[in-house]
Amino acid sequence: MEKKPRFVRKEFPPREVRSVSLAVLLAAILLLNVLLYLYLNKFYISSGRAETDPSICPFGYFRLGAVKNCSPWLSCEAINREVRKLKCVGEGAVKKVFLSEWKENKVVLSQLTNSELKEDFLHGLKMLKALQSKHVVRLLGYCEQQFTILTEYHPLGSLRGLNETLHIPKYKGMNTWHHRLMLAIDYVSIIRYLHSSPLGTLVMCDSNDLDKVLSQYLLTSDFHILVNDLDALPLVNRSASRLVKCGHRELQGEFVAPEQRWPYGEEVPFEDDLMPPYDEKTDIWKIPDVSNFFLGHVEGSDIVRLHLFDIHAACKKKDPAERPSAQEVLDTYRKVLTLLIREAAMPSTREML
């Protein structure tokens, strides 16, 4: 009688099973790193990490909204004829700000309010024109004779309203350590840009307290940061031994850098002529405090702070020369972001095995 063939289940030796598992793990890690590289590459470009941007028009021109063509900056005549004020949305020491409309686009019209500060106003306009980039609010036009500046409108406003914005249902999904760290990276990117700008090393002087710092920056609808107020942006010129002083009054408090405080004690009255000048490292001193605001108190933010502890300690060195450059801080922030994204993705990789 003929025997029927029996199907025998093949058992893999333990060593072969381990080899297959290891191969799967290595393939998963390789795939993870490829995806991570592609993601971060897209992030650095889309969020303004690249200094060049195809949407930026030639000098003296702008592009607004969905319009494809670049338009020349609006002149005094065009602003008076085509821009309509809607309402006042803010007022500072130098200028008053109006939400306005131009050709069915919301825009921002800024006008000088204090004639004694016209030099500050014109300096801000000069900086705004010269520094147009992915880091700076878009200039749409100006009129020097009438001390008027027209810029792009960003409905989320200044960074002072960040936490309130993140509690709006539409934006709650952005309230994570990941997106908050990316805002901190945006901020440090702007400081780095100012310190190595086309004009030279510029110091962000309107930064004597956290609230003042936050008021200088805008939050865009796609959750990036633009510097908006450039009225107080003096130039450090080391080759000419020229340092800066942020204003002519005494600065106090832990937020400002030690070299910005009166060095001669309370027994000596403050005198501007005796106050020593300083350099851009004052901006570095303030980075940890501003970043701490960005990180907030969401899940994972303390882990981010732990990874940033060493670089933030270096930023707080009393001797300005011992503090890192903005580029070094930026490089560290990016490395921490990459590391934490990789660590967050690893549990998913283990589950694949």
PDB file of N, CA and C in Angstrom, residues 40 174 176 250 257:
ATOM      1  N   LEU A  40      13.320  66.052   9.020  1.00  0.00           N
ATOM      2  CA  LEU A  40      14.081  67.187   9.513  1.00  0.00           C
ATOM      3  C   LEU A  40      14.556  68.075   8.381  1.00  0.00           C
ATOM      4  N   MET A 174      -1.124  71.622  18.522  1.00  0.00           N
ATOM      5  CA  MET A 174       0.233  72.168  18.440  1.00  0.00           C
ATOM      6  C   MET A 174       0.867  72.315  19.817  1.00  0.00           C
ATOM      7  N   THR A 176       2.465  70.796  22.089  1.00  0.00           N
ATOM      8  CA  THR A 176       3.300  69.650  22.439  1.00  0.00           C
ATOM      9  C   THR A 176       4.739  70.126  22.606  1.00  0.00           C
ATOM     10  N   GLU A 250      19.274 103.378  33.135  1.00  0.00           N
ATOM     11  CA  GLU A 250      19.787 102.227  33.880  1.00  0.00           C
ATOM     12  C   GLU A 250      18.873 101.023  33.697  1.00  0.00           C
ATOM     13  N   ALA A 257      21.410  90.982  30.899  1.00  0.00           N
ATOM     14  CA  ALA A 257      22.723  90.396  31.154  1.00  0.00           C
ATOM     15  C   ALA A 257      23.484  91.208  32.200  1.00  0.00           C
TER      16      ALA A 257
END
